[in-house]
Tab-separated table of C-alpha atoms in Angstrom:
chain	number	residue	atom	x	y	z
A	1	UNK	CA	-75.560	53.463	26.435
A	2	UNK	CA	-72.928	51.739	28.284
A	3	UNK	CA	-71.385	52.861	31.625
A	4	UNK	CA	-67.923	51.826	32.470
A	5	UNK	CA	-67.502	51.358	36.174
A	6	UNK	CA	-65.127	50.387	38.895
A	7	UNK	CA	-65.424	47.657	41.500
A	8	UNK	CA	-68.873	48.299	43.047
A	9	UNK	CA	-67.808	47.516	46.408
A	10	UNK	CA	-65.373	50.546	46.379
A	11	UNK	CA	-66.035	52.879	43.541
A	12	UNK	CA	-67.936	55.880	44.922
A	13	UNK	CA	-67.759	57.779	41.421
A	14	UNK	CA	-69.137	54.898	39.551
A	15	UNK	CA	-72.083	54.446	41.910
A	16	UNK	CA	-73.255	57.933	41.397
A	17	UNK	CA	-74.244	58.021	37.639
A	18	UNK	CA	-75.122	54.314	37.920
A	19	UNK	CA	-77.859	55.151	40.476
A	20	UNK	CA	-79.163	57.946	38.273
A	21	UNK	CA	-79.498	55.555	35.198
A	22	UNK	CA	-81.105	52.750	37.268
A	23	UNK	CA	-83.414	54.771	39.391
A	24	UNK	CA	-84.755	56.696	36.453
A	25	UNK	CA	-85.125	53.456	34.396
A	26	UNK	CA	-82.810	54.830	31.511
A	27	UNK	CA	-81.948	51.734	29.369
A	28	UNK	CA	-78.031	51.055	29.665
A	29	UNK	CA	-75.574	48.304	30.299
A	30	UNK	CA	-72.533	48.390	32.392
A	31	UNK	CA	-69.109	47.004	32.366
A	32	UNK	CA	-66.765	46.462	35.511
A	33	UNK	CA	-63.065	47.480	34.897
A	34	UNK	CA	-61.296	46.259	38.081
A	35	UNK	CA	-59.341	48.707	40.183
A	36	UNK	CA	-56.571	46.271	41.142
A	37	UNK	CA	-54.696	43.267	39.728
A	38	UNK	CA	-52.194	42.878	36.960
A	39	UNK	CA	-52.406	45.577	34.302
A	40	UNK	CA	-55.450	47.225	35.643
A	41	UNK	CA	-53.914	50.777	35.083
A	42	UNK	CA	-53.203	49.904	31.617
A	43	UNK	CA	-56.640	48.595	31.019
A	44	UNK	CA	-58.240	51.766	32.339
A	45	UNK	CA	-55.952	53.904	30.172
A	46	UNK	CA	-56.948	51.934	27.305
A	47	UNK	CA	-60.753	52.257	27.786
A	48	UNK	CA	-60.982	55.774	29.506
A	49	UNK	CA	-59.682	59.102	28.228
A	50	UNK	CA	-58.745	59.922	31.772
A	51	UNK	CA	-57.602	56.604	32.949
A	52	UNK	CA	-60.453	56.557	35.533
A	53	UNK	CA	-64.039	55.516	35.979
A	54	UNK	CA	-66.867	56.073	35.368
A	55	UNK	CA	-67.237	56.665	31.642
A	56	UNK	CA	-70.540	56.825	29.776
A	57	UNK	CA	-70.391	55.745	26.100
A	58	UNK	CA	-73.317	56.757	24.010
A	59	UNK	CA	-72.430	55.898	20.344
A	60	UNK	CA	-69.372	57.724	19.376
A	61	UNK	CA	-69.892	60.209	22.455
A	62	UNK	CA	-67.549	59.452	25.251
A	63	UNK	CA	-68.129	61.147	28.796
A	64	UNK	CA	-65.510	60.560	31.498
A	65	UNK	CA	-66.674	62.584	34.354
A	66	UNK	CA	-69.314	61.947	36.851
A	67	UNK	CA	-71.157	65.284	37.137
A	68	UNK	CA	-70.985	65.634	33.290
A	69	UNK	CA	-72.475	62.231	32.738
A	70	UNK	CA	-75.306	63.185	35.197
A	71	UNK	CA	-75.898	66.536	33.355
A	72	UNK	CA	-75.952	64.870	29.907
A	73	UNK	CA	-78.551	62.423	31.139
A	74	UNK	CA	-80.668	65.215	32.612
A	75	UNK	CA	-80.427	67.032	29.226
A	76	UNK	CA	-81.295	63.791	27.329
A	77	UNK	CA	-84.146	62.741	29.455
A	78	UNK	CA	-85.479	66.326	30.280
A	79	UNK	CA	-88.868	64.687	31.190
A	80	UNK	CA	-87.342	62.884	34.120
A	81	UNK	CA	-86.734	64.743	37.390
A	82	UNK	CA	-83.142	63.864	37.523
A	83	UNK	CA	-82.553	67.443	39.090
A	84	UNK	CA	-85.389	69.046	41.216
A	85	UNK	CA	-88.141	70.653	39.023
A	86	UNK	CA	-87.829	74.271	40.471
A	87	UNK	CA	-85.199	76.561	39.282
A	88	UNK	CA	-83.951	77.617	42.824
A	89	UNK	CA	-83.953	73.991	44.013
A	90	UNK	CA	-82.067	72.980	40.920
A	91	UNK	CA	-79.443	75.669	41.858
A	92	UNK	CA	-79.162	74.383	45.378
A	93	UNK	CA	-78.945	70.814	44.394
A	94	UNK	CA	-76.223	71.512	41.829
A	95	UNK	CA	-74.286	73.620	44.421
A	96	UNK	CA	-74.541	70.653	46.919
A	97	UNK	CA	-73.477	68.205	44.435
A	98	UNK	CA	-70.503	70.363	43.270
A	99	UNK	CA	-69.344	70.697	47.098
A	100	UNK	CA	-69.405	66.975	47.530
A	101	UNK	CA	-67.503	66.791	44.137
A	102	UNK	CA	-64.709	68.927	45.473
A	103	UNK	CA	-64.792	68.698	49.410
A	104	UNK	CA	-65.063	66.275	52.276
A	105	UNK	CA	-61.481	65.047	51.673
A	106	UNK	CA	-60.889	64.113	55.162
A	107	UNK	CA	-63.952	61.727	55.089
A	108	UNK	CA	-62.929	60.343	51.739
A	109	UNK	CA	-59.303	59.610	52.814
A	110	UNK	CA	-59.962	58.220	56.233
A	111	UNK	CA	-63.205	56.347	55.618
A	112	UNK	CA	-63.150	54.775	51.943
A	113	UNK	CA	-66.239	53.382	50.512
A	114	UNK	CA	-66.341	49.563	51.509
A	115	UNK	CA	-69.857	48.037	51.242
A	116	UNK	CA	-68.642	44.553	52.333
A	117	UNK	CA	-67.076	45.768	55.523
A	118	UNK	CA	-68.286	46.912	59.077
A	119	UNK	CA	-65.678	48.932	60.664
A	120	UNK	CA	-67.365	50.835	63.546
A	121	UNK	CA	-64.821	52.675	65.792
A	122	UNK	CA	-61.897	52.324	63.253
A	123	UNK	CA	-61.990	55.963	62.249
A	124	UNK	CA	-60.492	58.651	64.423
A	125	UNK	CA	-63.487	61.049	64.606
A	126	UNK	CA	-61.240	63.899	65.251
A	127	UNK	CA	-59.709	63.510	61.685
A	128	UNK	CA	-63.225	63.826	60.065
A	129	UNK	CA	-65.038	66.058	62.474
A	130	UNK	CA	-65.109	69.138	60.415
A	131	UNK	CA	-66.448	67.081	57.428
A	132	UNK	CA	-69.214	65.536	59.713
A	133	UNK	CA	-70.128	68.932	60.958
A	134	UNK	CA	-70.412	70.243	57.429
A	135	UNK	CA	-72.677	67.179	56.411
A	136	UNK	CA	-75.028	67.859	59.356
A	137	UNK	CA	-75.190	71.624	58.402
A	138	UNK	CA	-75.793	70.855	54.602
A	139	UNK	CA	-77.800	67.683	54.491
A	140	UNK	CA	-79.597	68.362	57.603
A	141	UNK	CA	-80.675	71.712	56.350
A	142	UNK	CA	-81.880	70.298	53.061
A	143	UNK	CA	-83.731	67.407	54.697
A	144	UNK	CA	-85.378	69.737	57.202
A	145	UNK	CA	-86.477	72.104	54.309
A	146	UNK	CA	-87.728	69.100	52.128
A	147	UNK	CA	-89.226	67.005	54.844
A	148	UNK	CA	-87.306	63.975	53.381
A	149	UNK	CA	-86.779	61.306	53.006
A	150	UNK	CA	-84.488	62.570	50.281
A	151	UNK	CA	-82.719	65.928	49.930
A	152	UNK	CA	-85.492	67.369	47.917
A	153	UNK	CA	-88.299	65.062	48.869
A	154	UNK	CA	-87.956	62.709	45.939
A	155	UNK	CA	-84.707	61.084	44.933
A	156	UNK	CA	-82.596	63.326	42.596
A	157	UNK	CA	-79.014	63.488	41.334
A	158	UNK	CA	-78.292	65.309	44.413
A	159	UNK	CA	-78.888	62.248	46.460
A	160	UNK	CA	-76.975	60.009	44.114
A	161	UNK	CA	-73.907	62.434	44.742
A	162	UNK	CA	-74.241	61.788	48.556
A	163	UNK	CA	-75.004	58.132	48.323
A	164	UNK	CA	-71.446	57.027	49.132
A	165	UNK	CA	-71.356	59.298	52.249
A	166	UNK	CA	-74.369	57.379	53.361
A	167	UNK	CA	-72.426	54.195	53.092
A	168	UNK	CA	-69.527	55.515	55.046
A	169	UNK	CA	-71.843	56.407	57.765
A	170	UNK	CA	-72.936	52.914	58.111
A	171	UNK	CA	-69.726	51.160	57.499
A	172	UNK	CA	-67.766	52.916	60.183
A	173	UNK	CA	-70.702	53.640	62.488
A	174	UNK	CA	-69.971	57.486	62.334
A	175	UNK	CA	-71.777	59.570	64.915
A	176	UNK	CA	-74.417	61.618	63.181
A	177	UNK	CA	-77.900	62.990	63.974
A	178	UNK	CA	-81.026	60.826	63.901
A	179	UNK	CA	-81.998	63.134	60.767
A	180	UNK	CA	-78.897	61.874	58.908
A	181	UNK	CA	-79.257	58.233	60.108
A	182	UNK	CA	-82.736	58.358	58.575
A	183	UNK	CA	-81.514	59.552	55.278
A	184	UNK	CA	-78.866	56.726	55.286
A	185	UNK	CA	-81.794	54.269	55.683
A	186	UNK	CA	-83.694	56.018	52.850
A	187	UNK	CA	-80.526	55.487	50.606
A	188	UNK	CA	-80.097	51.879	51.509
A	189	UNK	CA	-83.931	51.383	50.873
A	190	UNK	CA	-83.708	52.605	47.386
A	191	UNK	CA	-84.349	49.728	45.069
A	192	UNK	CA	-81.453	50.971	42.742
A	193	UNK	CA	-79.185	51.021	45.615
A	194	UNK	CA	-80.208	47.697	46.843
A	195	UNK	CA	-79.433	46.144	43.394
A	196	UNK	CA	-75.840	47.787	43.412
A	197	UNK	CA	-75.263	46.595	46.971
A	198	UNK	CA	-76.354	42.951	45.984
A	199	UNK	CA	-73.900	42.958	43.166
A	200	UNK	CA	-71.092	44.544	45.287
A	201	UNK	CA	-71.515	41.924	47.924
A	202	UNK	CA	-70.906	39.173	45.445
A	203	UNK	CA	-67.676	40.568	44.042
A	204	UNK	CA	-64.590	38.500	44.973
A	205	UNK	CA	-62.019	41.174	44.326
A	206	UNK	CA	-60.230	43.141	46.995
A	207	UNK	CA	-58.557	46.554	46.496
A	208	UNK	CA	-55.864	46.854	49.246
A	209	UNK	CA	-55.866	50.753	48.828
A	210	UNK	CA	-59.494	51.008	50.004
A	211	UNK	CA	-59.282	48.485	52.838
A	212	UNK	CA	-58.755	50.524	56.139
A	213	UNK	CA	-57.000	47.768	58.097
A	214	UNK	CA	-54.327	47.661	55.178
A	215	UNK	CA	-54.198	51.486	55.129
A	216	UNK	CA	-53.558	51.993	58.690
A	217	UNK	CA	-50.792	49.493	58.477
A	218	UNK	CA	-48.726	51.300	55.980
A	219	UNK	CA	-46.213	54.191	56.433
A	220	UNK	CA	-46.693	57.039	53.904
A	221	UNK	CA	-43.464	57.727	51.889
A	222	UNK	CA	-41.070	60.013	53.691
A	223	UNK	CA	-42.715	59.271	57.022
A	224	UNK	CA	-40.418	58.671	60.022
A	225	UNK	CA	-41.469	55.954	62.549
């Protein structure tokens, strides 16, 4: 299998299935498709049915969406606990993952993943306060119930879905509870994440749209100054 991914420093959606593949020791190779530079959109369009990453290629099967990739892996490797073992826990894990997929837009927009950066104090907390409150309720509840260190005790696909949130908490020094800070440490201590991080830190490329200093200096189209 091959996983097409974006720049490791920035690509949250690429990180998620990559962690599942790496942590559960599923044989695969990856290929980085840059998210900036001359002709990058055309390259993506030529390689991905949606013009986006990630894309999993398994023989003649092409899967271009993160949760679909994870579900395919869970079906293909049913002996691995990619989702929690219990029926009720799997339902809760999938619900949390689906919420991550569709929600937390303020956090995503104002605090993009940037593994090389350290930007404490550069995000207006008022703009993301509702998302932070929901994270405390959702993740805090799951961690309290499971006893940690991960959302369902052992690492599962749900943790892969929330791993980029952990990076945002660290990069921007976001004010969260000790329970969530411990969860951030658990994600960062995961060997698969450490492997991704090491590769991300060596990347030379910069994507201006995901650099907060550049973002804050721009005026959105139609905005009066």
